[in-house]
C-alpha cells in the first residue's frame, strides 16, 4: 500500500534515536513559472499532491493562511518531470473557497465517501474538519463540517491535523486525525476514525486513540501532521509525523496490515533549525515547517517528501527612486522650516501699533507652515523606513527527493 497523505505540520516531538543518514538529496524549492512557490502567509505552506483535473498527471495543491485559501498548480509537464506555471484559486459553491474557521488551509485530496470522486478535506485550529464534496460535474460543494455517525460533530481537540487513508485495509477511506485537548497542552493525541459506510454514504465511527511510544511523542505541542504510507515496502501502513522544527518522524508498523502496531519512532528527515551554514549568502534554507506531503514526485518508484515552511527573509529595497523622493522631501522641509523661523522673527518684531489684521496674517502663515512641516516630517520618516531593509514572510514548498536505491 502506497497511499498519499498530506496535512498540518506544526508540532514538537522529542528526537528519536535513529536517523536516516543521507536518505534525501539536498532540499530544493519547488518552482512555478520559473520562480519558487511562495504563499507568504507566515503559517507555512501546506502542500498536497493529486490528479486534480483528471488528466493522469499529479497536480500540486498548496494551502495558505490570511486568507485561508487553496492554490491549484496544474502539471503541464510529465509524471517524471512536473512543470508548474501558475495557479488558480480552489473554488467551492461557485466562489473562491476560504476555510470557514481559524487556521491555514491544509488540504487532503481523496475520495472520502467512496463515490468515485476525489474530495477535499481540511482541518482547522478549532479542531473542526471541513469536507468539500465533489459533484459528478467536477465542481465542489461548499464546505460542511464532518460529523460522526451518531450526529456529533467530529472534533478531537485544538490545532487539528488529518490524513485520509485505508487504515484497516477494508477497501474504504478512514481518517487519522491529530489534536490536543487544550491550546497549551504539551501532548498531541492521534486518533483512528473508521469509515463504516458504503460507497457514496460516509459513516464515521467514534475516534479510537492510536497507541504510540510515549517517549517519542513527549513534549509534542501544536499541530502535528500525520501521513500514512507504506514507507519500507513491506505491504503494511507506516505512520509519519511532521514537526514544527522541520523534522519528520516515522513509526514503522510492526503489526499487521489491517491491525497496525508501531515500533519506536525514528527521525526520517532532520530539522534544518540551528544547522551550521558554510556560507551565509548561499540562499534560503528550509525553516519552520508548515505542511507535509508524501508522494513519488518524479515517478521513480521512491517516495519523496514535500514540506512547506515559514521563514522571514531580509529584503533590500530598490532605493534609487526612493532616495530621489527622499532628498526632494528634505529640501522642501528645509525651505518650510526657514520660512517658519522667518515668520517667528517677524512676529517678535511687530510693534504694538501694528494692526490686528497683520498679526492674524502672520499667525495663519505660521500655522500653515507648521502643518506643512509636520506632513513633510511624516513623509520623510515613511520614506526612510521604506528604504531600510525589511523583514518579510516567505512560505515555500521544499522537495526532499529520496535517493535510496530503487526497490527490486
GROMACS .gro file of C-alpha atoms in nm:
model
  408
    1UNK     CA    1   0.000   0.000   0.000
    2UNK     CA    2   0.145   0.334  -0.107
    3UNK     CA    3  -0.117   0.596  -0.033
    4UNK     CA    4  -0.057   0.968  -0.044
    5UNK     CA    5  -0.123   1.174   0.264
    6UNK     CA    6  -0.072   1.543   0.333
    7UNK     CA    7  -0.160   1.752   0.635
    8UNK     CA    8  -0.072   2.002   0.903
    9UNK     CA    9   0.289   2.023   1.017
   10UNK     CA   10   0.325   2.231   1.334
   11UNK     CA   11   0.435   2.015   1.627
   12UNK     CA   12   0.733   1.950   1.854
   13UNK     CA   13   0.838   1.590   1.931
   14UNK     CA   14   1.137   1.460   2.122
   15UNK     CA   15   1.421   1.339   1.899
   16UNK     CA   16   1.413   0.964   1.832
   17UNK     CA   17   1.734   0.768   1.841
   18UNK     CA   18   1.763   0.656   1.477
   19UNK     CA   19   1.832   0.893   1.185
   20UNK     CA   20   1.810   0.820   0.812
   21UNK     CA   21   2.152   0.949   0.710
   22UNK     CA   22   2.186   1.080   0.356
   23UNK     CA   23   1.848   0.941   0.251
   24UNK     CA   24   1.743   1.258   0.074
   25UNK     CA   25   1.910   1.487  -0.177
   26UNK     CA   26   1.965   1.850  -0.062
   27UNK     CA   27   1.640   2.038  -0.011
   28UNK     CA   28   1.524   2.236  -0.315
   29UNK     CA   29   1.234   2.475  -0.351
   30UNK     CA   30   0.951   2.374  -0.582
   31UNK     CA   31   0.905   2.631  -0.858
   32UNK     CA   32   0.618   2.754  -1.071
   33UNK     CA   33   0.674   2.978  -1.370
   34UNK     CA   34   1.049   2.975  -1.309
   35UNK     CA   35   1.026   3.114  -0.953
   36UNK     CA   36   0.992   2.943  -0.613
   37UNK     CA   37   0.635   2.897  -0.495
   38UNK     CA   38   0.582   3.145  -0.210
   39UNK     CA   39   0.241   3.184  -0.043
   40UNK     CA   40   0.378   3.445   0.205
   41UNK     CA   41   0.130   3.369   0.482
   42UNK     CA   42   0.356   3.323   0.792
   43UNK     CA   43   0.182   2.997   0.895
   44UNK     CA   44   0.369   2.783   0.641
   45UNK     CA   45   0.267   2.648   0.304
   46UNK     CA   46   0.051   2.333   0.304
   47UNK     CA   47   0.133   2.111   0.002
   48UNK     CA   48  -0.074   1.822  -0.129
   49UNK     CA   49  -0.040   1.619  -0.450
   50UNK     CA   50  -0.313   1.460  -0.659
   51UNK     CA   51  -0.466   1.449  -1.006
   52UNK     CA   52  -0.699   1.745  -0.963
   53UNK     CA   53  -0.816   1.771  -1.325
   54UNK     CA   54  -0.822   1.402  -1.420
   55UNK     CA   55  -0.559   1.417  -1.695
   56UNK     CA   56  -0.347   1.140  -1.548
   57UNK     CA   57  -0.082   1.378  -1.410
   58UNK     CA   58  -0.038   1.473  -1.048
   59UNK     CA   59  -0.103   1.841  -0.976
   60UNK     CA   60   0.016   2.040  -0.677
   61UNK     CA   61  -0.226   2.191  -0.428
   62UNK     CA   62  -0.083   2.446  -0.184
   63UNK     CA   63  -0.278   2.583   0.111
   64UNK     CA   64  -0.211   2.916   0.278
   65UNK     CA   65  -0.330   3.149   0.554
   66UNK     CA   66  -0.456   3.510   0.556
   67UNK     CA   67  -0.668   3.446   0.362
   68UNK     CA   68  -0.700   3.072   0.424
   69UNK     CA   69  -0.727   2.968   0.060
   70UNK     CA   70  -0.605   2.686  -0.161
   71UNK     CA   71  -0.390   2.728  -0.472
   72UNK     CA   72  -0.413   2.480  -0.759
   73UNK     CA   73  -0.097   2.440  -0.969
   74UNK     CA   74  -0.175   2.220  -1.270
   75UNK     CA   75   0.101   1.994  -1.401
   76UNK     CA   76   0.176   2.087  -1.763
   77UNK     CA   77   0.476   1.856  -1.785
   78UNK     CA   78   0.501   1.482  -1.738
   79UNK     CA   79   0.482   1.236  -1.449
   80UNK     CA   80   0.861   1.218  -1.438
   81UNK     CA   81   0.921   1.593  -1.482
   82UNK     CA   82   0.633   1.800  -1.344
   83UNK     CA   83   0.604   2.151  -1.492
   84UNK     CA   84   0.411   2.414  -1.296
   85UNK     CA   85   0.343   2.759  -1.441
   86UNK     CA   86   0.077   2.948  -1.248
   87UNK     CA   87  -0.203   2.881  -1.003
   88UNK     CA   88  -0.576   2.927  -0.979
   89UNK     CA   89  -0.781   2.952  -0.662
   90UNK     CA   90  -0.977   2.649  -0.548
   91UNK     CA   91  -1.348   2.720  -0.580
   92UNK     CA   92  -1.645   2.567  -0.399
   93UNK     CA   93  -2.008   2.653  -0.444
   94UNK     CA   94  -1.910   2.873  -0.738
   95UNK     CA   95  -1.692   3.103  -0.525
   96UNK     CA   96  -1.326   3.116  -0.422
   97UNK     CA   97  -1.319   2.896  -0.114
   98UNK     CA   98  -1.184   3.016   0.220
   99UNK     CA   99  -1.159   2.786   0.519
  100UNK     CA  100  -1.458   2.877   0.742
  101UNK     CA  101  -1.252   2.861   1.063
  102UNK     CA  102  -0.923   2.979   1.211
  103UNK     CA  103  -0.600   2.843   1.068
  104UNK     CA  104  -0.430   2.780   0.738
  105UNK     CA  105  -0.579   2.570   0.458
  106UNK     CA  106  -0.416   2.225   0.483
  107UNK     CA  107  -0.572   2.013   0.207
  108UNK     CA  108  -0.630   1.640   0.194
  109UNK     CA  109  -0.729   1.511  -0.151
  110UNK     CA  110  -0.903   1.173  -0.163
  111UNK     CA  111  -1.237   1.002  -0.229
  112UNK     CA  112  -1.364   1.024   0.128
  113UNK     CA  113  -1.712   0.881   0.075
  114UNK     CA  114  -1.626   0.620  -0.189
  115UNK     CA  115  -1.844   0.765  -0.468
  116UNK     CA  116  -1.558   0.760  -0.718
  117UNK     CA  117  -1.492   1.136  -0.698
  118UNK     CA  118  -1.193   1.295  -0.527
  119UNK     CA  119  -1.294   1.532  -0.246
  120UNK     CA  120  -1.100   1.782  -0.036
  121UNK     CA  121  -1.090   1.773   0.344
  122UNK     CA  122  -0.918   2.038   0.556
  123UNK     CA  123  -0.862   2.053   0.934
  124UNK     CA  124  -0.864   2.374   1.136
  125UNK     CA  125  -0.723   2.532   1.452
  126UNK     CA  126  -1.059   2.491   1.623
  127UNK     CA  127  -1.045   2.114   1.573
  128UNK     CA  128  -1.324   2.104   1.316
  129UNK     CA  129  -1.275   1.922   0.986
  130UNK     CA  130  -1.431   2.063   0.671
  131UNK     CA  131  -1.538   1.849   0.376
  132UNK     CA  132  -1.561   1.990   0.024
  133UNK     CA  133  -1.750   1.720  -0.162
  134UNK     CA  134  -1.702   1.687  -0.537
  135UNK     CA  135  -2.006   1.656  -0.763
  136UNK     CA  136  -2.047   1.445  -1.076
  137UNK     CA  137  -1.997   1.761  -1.281
  138UNK     CA  138  -1.648   1.809  -1.136
  139UNK     CA  139  -1.739   2.109  -0.919
  140UNK     CA  140  -1.705   2.123  -0.542
  141UNK     CA  141  -1.985   2.190  -0.296
  142UNK     CA  142  -1.949   2.441  -0.015
  143UNK     CA  143  -1.774   2.311   0.294
  144UNK     CA  144  -1.966   2.111   0.551
  145UNK     CA  145  -1.843   2.012   0.897
  146UNK     CA  146  -1.765   1.643   0.930
  147UNK     CA  147  -1.984   1.458   1.177
  148UNK     CA  148  -1.979   1.113   1.330
  149UNK     CA  149  -2.244   0.855   1.251
  150UNK     CA  150  -2.431   0.944   1.571
  151UNK     CA  151  -2.466   1.306   1.457
  152UNK     CA  152  -2.200   1.452   1.683
  153UNK     CA  153  -1.956   1.698   1.533
  154UNK     CA  154  -1.612   1.544   1.480
  155UNK     CA  155  -1.364   1.735   1.695
  156UNK     CA  156  -1.066   1.572   1.867
  157UNK     CA  157  -0.916   1.894   2.004
  158UNK     CA  158  -0.741   2.212   1.906
  159UNK     CA  159  -0.496   2.254   1.617
  160UNK     CA  160  -0.620   1.955   1.424
  161UNK     CA  161  -0.430   1.770   1.154
  162UNK     CA  162  -0.562   1.486   0.942
  163UNK     CA  163  -0.480   1.218   0.688
  164UNK     CA  164  -0.720   1.021   0.469
  165UNK     CA  165  -0.614   0.658   0.431
  166UNK     CA  166  -0.742   0.299   0.436
  167UNK     CA  167  -0.608   0.237   0.787
  168UNK     CA  168  -0.770  -0.102   0.844
  169UNK     CA  169  -0.733  -0.240   0.491
  170UNK     CA  170  -1.105  -0.293   0.428
  171UNK     CA  171  -1.111  -0.101   0.100
  172UNK     CA  172  -1.258   0.234   0.208
  173UNK     CA  173  -1.105   0.557   0.332
  174UNK     CA  174  -1.073   0.621   0.705
  175UNK     CA  175  -0.935   0.921   0.892
  176UNK     CA  176  -0.625   0.961   1.104
  177UNK     CA  177  -0.671   1.283   1.300
  178UNK     CA  178  -0.448   1.465   1.546
  179UNK     CA  179  -0.545   1.721   1.810
  180UNK     CA  180  -0.464   1.850   2.155
  181UNK     CA  181  -0.701   1.884   2.447
  182UNK     CA  182  -0.611   2.247   2.525
  183UNK     CA  183  -0.426   2.522   2.342
  184UNK     CA  184  -0.140   2.499   2.593
  185UNK     CA  185  -0.128   2.121   2.604
  186UNK     CA  186   0.212   1.959   2.558
  187UNK     CA  187   0.061   1.639   2.427
  188UNK     CA  188  -0.085   1.570   2.085
  189UNK     CA  189  -0.328   1.279   2.057
  190UNK     CA  190  -0.365   1.072   1.742
  191UNK     CA  191  -0.696   0.903   1.661
  192UNK     CA  192  -0.821   0.644   1.414
  193UNK     CA  193  -1.173   0.717   1.287
  194UNK     CA  194  -1.313   0.422   1.097
  195UNK     CA  195  -1.537   0.467   0.797
  196UNK     CA  196  -1.815   0.210   0.830
  197UNK     CA  197  -2.024   0.343   0.544
  198UNK     CA  198  -2.095   0.214   0.197
  199UNK     CA  199  -1.989   0.371  -0.134
  200UNK     CA  200  -2.141   0.717  -0.154
  201UNK     CA  201  -2.258   0.707   0.208
  202UNK     CA  202  -1.999   0.816   0.464
  203UNK     CA  203  -2.039   0.685   0.818
  204UNK     CA  204  -1.766   0.770   1.070
  205UNK     CA  205  -1.726   0.576   1.393
  206UNK     CA  206  -1.614   0.726   1.723
  207UNK     CA  207  -1.242   0.817   1.745
  208UNK     CA  208  -1.008   0.550   1.880
  209UNK     CA  209  -0.675   0.655   2.029
  210UNK     CA  210  -0.368   0.529   1.841
  211UNK     CA  211  -0.110   0.391   2.083
  212UNK     CA  212   0.241   0.523   2.021
  213UNK     CA  213   0.563   0.512   2.215
  214UNK     CA  214   0.507   0.782   2.481
  215UNK     CA  215   0.876   0.872   2.497
  216UNK     CA  216   0.889   0.956   2.127
  217UNK     CA  217   0.593   1.196   2.147
  218UNK     CA  218   0.681   1.353   2.483
  219UNK     CA  219   0.671   1.732   2.468
  220UNK     CA  220   0.463   1.746   2.149
  221UNK     CA  221   0.254   2.056   2.107
  222UNK     CA  222   0.069   2.249   1.841
  223UNK     CA  223  -0.046   2.082   1.521
  224UNK     CA  224   0.105   1.750   1.419
  225UNK     CA  225   0.095   1.629   1.060
  226UNK     CA  226   0.002   1.260   1.020
  227UNK     CA  227   0.085   1.082   0.696
  228UNK     CA  228   0.022   0.713   0.636
  229UNK     CA  229   0.222   0.531   0.367
  230UNK     CA  230   0.399   0.201   0.319
  231UNK     CA  231   0.740   0.362   0.351
  232UNK     CA  232   0.952   0.047   0.381
  233UNK     CA  233   0.768  -0.155   0.116
  234UNK     CA  234   0.658  -0.441   0.342
  235UNK     CA  235   0.292  -0.407   0.248
  236UNK     CA  236   0.189  -0.252   0.580
  237UNK     CA  237   0.098   0.112   0.652
  238UNK     CA  238   0.360   0.312   0.842
  239UNK     CA  239   0.291   0.638   1.025
  240UNK     CA  240   0.486   0.958   0.960
  241UNK     CA  241   0.456   1.267   1.177
  242UNK     CA  242   0.576   1.613   1.079
  243UNK     CA  243   0.712   1.855   1.337
  244UNK     CA  244   0.720   2.232   1.353
  245UNK     CA  245   1.101   2.243   1.354
  246UNK     CA  246   1.104   2.068   1.015
  247UNK     CA  247   1.173   1.712   1.131
  248UNK     CA  248   0.978   1.415   1.003
  249UNK     CA  249   0.949   1.115   1.235
  250UNK     CA  250   0.844   0.770   1.120
  251UNK     CA  251   0.681   0.488   1.318
  252UNK     CA  252   0.718   0.159   1.131
  253UNK     CA  253   0.430  -0.084   1.150
  254UNK     CA  254   0.538  -0.400   1.333
  255UNK     CA  255   0.183  -0.528   1.348
  256UNK     CA  256  -0.045  -0.637   1.065
  257UNK     CA  257  -0.166  -0.457   0.755
  258UNK     CA  258  -0.521  -0.449   0.889
  259UNK     CA  259  -0.421  -0.402   1.254
  260UNK     CA  260  -0.127  -0.157   1.269
  261UNK     CA  261   0.103  -0.156   1.572
  262UNK     CA  262   0.407   0.065   1.586
  263UNK     CA  263   0.767   0.039   1.694
  264UNK     CA  264   0.954   0.332   1.846
  265UNK     CA  265   0.972   0.636   1.623
  266UNK     CA  266   1.291   0.741   1.449
  267UNK     CA  267   1.396   1.051   1.260
  268UNK     CA  268   1.336   1.021   0.888
  269UNK     CA  269   1.428   1.380   0.798
  270UNK     CA  270   1.627   1.615   1.023
  271UNK     CA  271   1.535   1.961   1.139
  272UNK     CA  272   1.704   2.245   0.950
  273UNK     CA  273   1.687   2.471   1.254
  274UNK     CA  274   2.027   2.550   1.401
  275UNK     CA  275   2.227   2.381   1.128
  276UNK     CA  276   2.560   2.548   1.056
  277UNK     CA  277   2.593   2.733   0.727
  278UNK     CA  278   2.927   2.742   0.549
  279UNK     CA  279   2.818   3.050   0.355
  280UNK     CA  280   2.559   3.291   0.492
  281UNK     CA  281   2.496   3.417   0.138
  282UNK     CA  282   2.417   3.081  -0.023
  283UNK     CA  283   2.041   3.149  -0.039
  284UNK     CA  284   1.736   3.045   0.164
  285UNK     CA  285   1.730   2.726   0.367
  286UNK     CA  286   1.431   2.524   0.477
  287UNK     CA  287   1.295   2.657   0.806
  288UNK     CA  288   1.000   2.611   1.043
  289UNK     CA  289   0.754   2.373   0.885
  290UNK     CA  290   0.401   2.438   0.771
  291UNK     CA  291   0.279   2.128   0.587
  292UNK     CA  292   0.383   1.780   0.473
  293UNK     CA  293   0.301   1.563   0.174
  294UNK     CA  294   0.446   1.218   0.098
  295UNK     CA  295   0.448   1.145  -0.275
  296UNK     CA  296   0.655   0.996  -0.556
  297UNK     CA  297   0.722   1.340  -0.703
  298UNK     CA  298   0.927   1.229  -1.005
  299UNK     CA  299   0.763   0.887  -1.054
  300UNK     CA  300   1.086   0.694  -1.000
  301UNK     CA  301   0.934   0.440  -0.761
  302UNK     CA  302   1.063   0.611  -0.443
  303UNK     CA  303   0.857   0.815  -0.203
  304UNK     CA  304   0.972   1.175  -0.161
  305UNK     CA  305   0.872   1.445   0.087
  306UNK     CA  306   0.719   1.784   0.015
  307UNK     CA  307   0.747   2.014   0.316
  308UNK     CA  308   0.603   2.362   0.345
  309UNK     CA  309   0.785   2.610   0.564
  310UNK     CA  310   0.758   2.962   0.705
  311UNK     CA  311   1.054   3.194   0.740
  312UNK     CA  312   1.141   3.561   0.749
  313UNK     CA  313   1.384   3.700   0.496
  314UNK     CA  314   1.556   4.038   0.491
  315UNK     CA  315   1.463   4.217   0.168
  316UNK     CA  316   1.669   4.511   0.044
  317UNK     CA  317   1.452   4.755  -0.146
  318UNK     CA  318   1.548   4.924  -0.472
  319UNK     CA  319   1.614   5.261  -0.309
  320UNK     CA  320   1.717   5.464  -0.615
  321UNK     CA  321   1.370   5.614  -0.675
  322UNK     CA  322   1.302   5.640  -0.301
  323UNK     CA  323   1.629   5.824  -0.245
  324UNK     CA  324   1.540   6.087  -0.504
  325UNK     CA  325   1.198   6.141  -0.347
  326UNK     CA  326   1.354   6.149   0.000
  327UNK     CA  327   1.605   6.420  -0.096
  328UNK     CA  328   1.327   6.630  -0.251
  329UNK     CA  329   1.119   6.600   0.068
  330UNK     CA  330   1.417   6.703   0.280
  331UNK     CA  331   1.474   7.013   0.062
  332UNK     CA  332   1.107   7.106   0.091
  333UNK     CA  333   1.118   7.059   0.466
  334UNK     CA  334   1.429   7.278   0.496
  335UNK     CA  335   1.257   7.558   0.298
  336UNK     CA  336   0.937   7.538   0.506
  337UNK     CA  337   1.142   7.541   0.827
  338UNK     CA  338   1.329   7.852   0.709
  339UNK     CA  339   1.000   8.027   0.636
  340UNK     CA  340   0.862   7.921   0.973
  341UNK     CA  341   1.160   8.069   1.156
  342UNK     CA  342   1.140   8.390   0.949
  343UNK     CA  343   0.775   8.435   1.041
  344UNK     CA  344   0.856   8.378   1.409
  345UNK     CA  345   1.119   8.654   1.399
  346UNK     CA  346   0.878   8.878   1.215
  347UNK     CA  347   0.612   8.819   1.479
  348UNK     CA  348   0.857   8.912   1.754
  349UNK     CA  349   0.947   9.235   1.571
  350UNK     CA  350   0.590   9.356   1.521
  351UNK     CA  351   0.531   9.676   1.711
  352UNK     CA  352   0.238   9.720   1.943
  353UNK     CA  353   0.099   9.972   1.697
  354UNK     CA  354   0.068   9.707   1.419
  355UNK     CA  355  -0.284   9.626   1.308
  356UNK     CA  356  -0.468   9.320   1.432
  357UNK     CA  357  -0.501   9.211   1.070
  358UNK     CA  358  -0.122   9.196   1.031
  359UNK     CA  359  -0.091   8.986   1.345
  360UNK     CA  360  -0.360   8.741   1.230
  361UNK     CA  361  -0.194   8.709   0.886
  362UNK     CA  362   0.142   8.617   1.038
  363UNK     CA  363  -0.020   8.362   1.274
  364UNK     CA  364  -0.211   8.200   0.988
  365UNK     CA  365   0.109   8.172   0.785
  366UNK     CA  366   0.293   8.017   1.080
  367UNK     CA  367   0.014   7.764   1.139
  368UNK     CA  368   0.013   7.671   0.770
  369UNK     CA  369   0.391   7.629   0.773
  370UNK     CA  370   0.373   7.417   1.087
  371UNK     CA  371   0.122   7.183   0.922
  372UNK     CA  372   0.334   7.156   0.609
  373UNK     CA  373   0.641   7.082   0.818
  374UNK     CA  374   0.460   6.810   1.013
  375UNK     CA  375   0.340   6.647   0.692
  376UNK     CA  376   0.688   6.655   0.540
  377UNK     CA  377   0.843   6.506   0.854
  378UNK     CA  378   0.596   6.217   0.841
  379UNK     CA  379   0.669   6.168   0.470
  380UNK     CA  380   1.045   6.167   0.534
  381UNK     CA  381   1.004   5.918   0.818
  382UNK     CA  382   0.799   5.687   0.595
  383UNK     CA  383   1.047   5.708   0.308
  384UNK     CA  384   1.339   5.639   0.540
  385UNK     CA  385   1.160   5.331   0.678
  386UNK     CA  386   1.078   5.211   0.325
  387UNK     CA  387   1.443   5.248   0.220
  388UNK     CA  388   1.567   5.030   0.507
  389UNK     CA  389   1.594   4.651   0.464
  390UNK     CA  390   1.261   4.487   0.552
  391UNK     CA  391   1.176   4.151   0.702
  392UNK     CA  392   0.908   3.971   0.502
  393UNK     CA  393   0.746   3.631   0.542
  394UNK     CA  394   0.835   3.367   0.287
  395UNK     CA  395   0.641   3.041   0.279
  396UNK     CA  396   0.798   2.795   0.036
  397UNK     CA  397   0.736   2.435  -0.066
  398UNK     CA  398   1.052   2.223  -0.040
  399UNK     CA  399   1.122   1.894  -0.214
  400UNK     CA  400   1.324   1.630  -0.028
  401UNK     CA  401   1.399   1.384  -0.306
  402UNK     CA  402   1.452   1.024  -0.195
  403UNK     CA  403   1.789   0.897  -0.318
  404UNK     CA  404   1.769   0.545  -0.172
  405UNK     CA  405   1.840   0.261  -0.418
  406UNK     CA  406   1.519   0.168  -0.603
  407UNK     CA  407   1.331  -0.135  -0.474
  408UNK     CA  408   1.377  -0.454  -0.673
   0.00000   0.00000   0.00000
